[in-house]
Amino acid sequence: MTLLLRRLLVLLLLVLAPLPVAARPAWACSCADNPDPLGRSETAFVGVAEDVDGAMFGNEVEVRFAVESVQKGEPGDSVTLVTMKDSASCGYEFVEGGRYRVFETDGQTNLCDGNELLSTGQATGGEDRTRIFWGGTVLVLLLVSGGVTWLVRKS
């Protein structure tokens, strides 16, 4: 292999290696613009997610909320709603201990309903995803630098 070809290979590795790590996932769920979530919902409230039960049969999660204040309807002191397990299926990812503004219809809520995290009660999945992203980036950079070092020593 010529020196020029090796240098082009190293340059190509340095440019293309971070792409798989930096790529964002594609979601199957797409929400139309919902300017008035309160108007579309049957019930709206602010509450704390006390229990997130992902052990339900199928692709659903049951979430129990302690209601703090009511914006629409009469939910009572406690509300249990169903959502899909992940955001790709339009599910809203509630975290136990999180305080949310929730909009529901027919005992269900989803990513497109306008739910809003107001405050976290404990670590969210976003922190784990960030840690995984940076760990993957460091791993790719170490592999690329090792490959570059090997190519430079070989020439």
Coordinates of C-alpha atoms in Angstrom, one line a residue:
M1 CA 0.0 0.0 0.0
T2 CA 1.4 3.4 -0.9
L3 CA 1.9 6.1 1.6
L4 CA -0.7 8.3 -0.1
L5 CA -3.3 5.6 0.0
R6 CA -2.7 5.0 3.7
R7 CA -3.0 8.7 4.5
L8 CA -6.3 8.8 2.5
L9 CA -7.5 5.8 4.5
V10 CA -6.6 7.4 7.8
L11 CA -8.4 10.6 6.8
L12 CA -11.4 8.7 5.7
L13 CA -11.5 6.8 9.1
L14 CA -11.2 10.0 11.0
V15 CA -14.0 11.7 9.1
L16 CA -16.5 8.7 9.0
A17 CA -15.9 7.0 12.3
P18 CA -18.0 9.4 14.5
L19 CA -21.0 9.3 12.2
P20 CA -22.7 6.2 13.7
V21 CA -22.3 7.6 17.2
A22 CA -23.5 11.0 16.3
A23 CA -26.6 9.8 14.4
R24 CA -29.9 10.4 16.1
P25 CA -32.6 7.7 16.1
A26 CA -35.5 7.9 13.7
W27 CA -38.9 7.8 15.4
A28 CA -42.0 6.2 13.9
C29 CA -44.3 8.6 15.8
S30 CA -45.0 12.0 14.3
C31 CA -47.4 14.4 15.9
A32 CA -49.4 17.0 14.1
D33 CA -49.3 20.5 15.6
N34 CA -51.5 20.6 18.6
P35 CA -51.9 24.2 19.6
D36 CA -54.7 23.5 22.2
P37 CA -54.0 20.3 24.2
L38 CA -56.4 21.5 27.0
G39 CA -59.3 21.8 24.5
R40 CA -58.7 18.3 23.1
S41 CA -58.4 16.5 26.4
E42 CA -61.1 15.2 28.6
T43 CA -59.1 15.7 31.8
A44 CA -56.0 17.8 32.5
F45 CA -54.1 17.9 35.8
V46 CA -50.7 18.5 37.4
G47 CA -49.5 15.5 39.3
V48 CA -46.6 13.3 40.4
A49 CA -46.0 10.0 38.8
E50 CA -46.1 7.6 41.8
D51 CA -45.9 4.3 39.9
V52 CA -44.8 3.5 36.4
D53 CA -45.7 -0.2 35.7
G54 CA -44.1 -1.4 32.5
A55 CA -45.0 -5.1 33.3
M56 CA -48.4 -4.8 31.5
F57 CA -49.1 -7.2 28.7
G58 CA -48.2 -6.0 25.3
N59 CA -46.6 -2.6 24.5
E60 CA -48.4 -0.6 27.2
V61 CA -47.4 1.1 30.4
E62 CA -49.7 1.9 33.3
V63 CA -48.9 5.1 35.2
R64 CA -50.5 6.1 38.5
F65 CA -50.5 9.8 39.4
A66 CA -51.1 11.7 42.7
V67 CA -53.1 14.7 41.5
E68 CA -52.0 18.1 42.8
S69 CA -54.2 20.4 40.9
V70 CA -56.9 20.1 38.3
Q71 CA -57.1 22.2 35.1
K72 CA -60.0 20.4 33.4
G73 CA -62.4 17.6 34.4
E74 CA -62.8 15.8 37.7
P75 CA -59.9 13.3 38.0
G76 CA -60.0 12.8 41.8
D77 CA -57.0 12.5 44.1
S78 CA -55.4 9.7 42.1
V79 CA -55.4 8.9 38.3
T80 CA -54.1 5.8 36.5
L81 CA -53.5 6.2 32.8
V82 CA -52.2 4.0 30.0
T83 CA -49.5 5.0 27.5
M84 CA -47.3 3.1 25.0
K85 CA -43.9 1.8 26.3
D86 CA -41.7 4.0 24.1
S87 CA -41.8 7.3 22.2
A88 CA -41.4 5.5 18.8
S89 CA -44.9 4.2 19.4
C90 CA -46.1 7.6 20.5
G91 CA -45.8 6.7 24.2
Y92 CA -44.9 9.3 26.7
E93 CA -42.0 8.2 28.9
F94 CA -43.0 9.0 32.5
V95 CA -40.5 8.7 35.3
E96 CA -41.5 7.8 38.9
G97 CA -41.2 10.9 41.1
G98 CA -41.5 13.3 38.2
R99 CA -44.1 16.1 38.4
Y100 CA -46.1 16.5 35.1
R101 CA -48.8 18.5 33.5
V102 CA -50.9 15.6 31.9
F103 CA -53.6 15.7 29.3
E104 CA -55.7 12.5 29.0
T105 CA -58.6 11.2 27.0
D106 CA -60.4 7.9 27.6
G107 CA -57.9 6.8 30.3
Q108 CA -54.9 7.2 27.9
T109 CA -52.2 9.7 27.1
N110 CA -49.5 9.9 24.5
L111 CA -46.5 11.8 23.2
C112 CA -48.8 14.0 21.0
D113 CA -51.2 15.1 23.8
G114 CA -49.0 17.9 25.1
N115 CA -47.8 16.4 28.4
E116 CA -45.1 18.4 30.1
L117 CA -42.4 17.5 32.6
L118 CA -42.5 20.2 35.3
S119 CA -39.8 18.8 37.6
T120 CA -37.9 15.6 38.1
G121 CA -38.1 13.5 41.2
Q122 CA -35.1 11.3 40.4
A123 CA -32.6 10.6 37.6
T124 CA -34.2 10.5 34.2
G125 CA -33.4 8.2 31.2
G126 CA -31.9 11.3 29.5
E127 CA -28.9 11.3 31.8
D128 CA -28.3 7.6 31.0
R129 CA -28.6 8.3 27.2
T130 CA -26.1 11.1 27.5
R131 CA -23.6 8.9 29.4
I132 CA -24.0 6.1 26.7
F133 CA -23.5 8.7 23.9
W134 CA -20.3 10.0 25.3
G135 CA -19.1 6.5 26.3
G136 CA -19.7 5.4 22.7
T137 CA -17.9 8.5 21.3
V138 CA -14.9 7.9 23.4
L139 CA -14.8 4.2 22.4
V140 CA -14.9 5.1 18.7
L141 CA -12.2 7.7 19.1
L142 CA -10.0 5.2 20.9
L143 CA -10.5 2.7 18.1
V144 CA -9.8 5.2 15.4
S145 CA -6.7 6.5 17.1
G146 CA -5.4 3.0 17.6
G147 CA -6.0 2.3 13.9
V148 CA -4.2 5.5 13.0
T149 CA -1.3 4.6 15.3
W150 CA -1.1 1.1 13.8
L151 CA -1.1 2.5 10.2
V152 CA 1.6 5.1 11.0
R153 CA 3.9 2.5 12.6
K154 CA 3.3 0.2 9.7
S155 CA 4.5 2.8 7.1

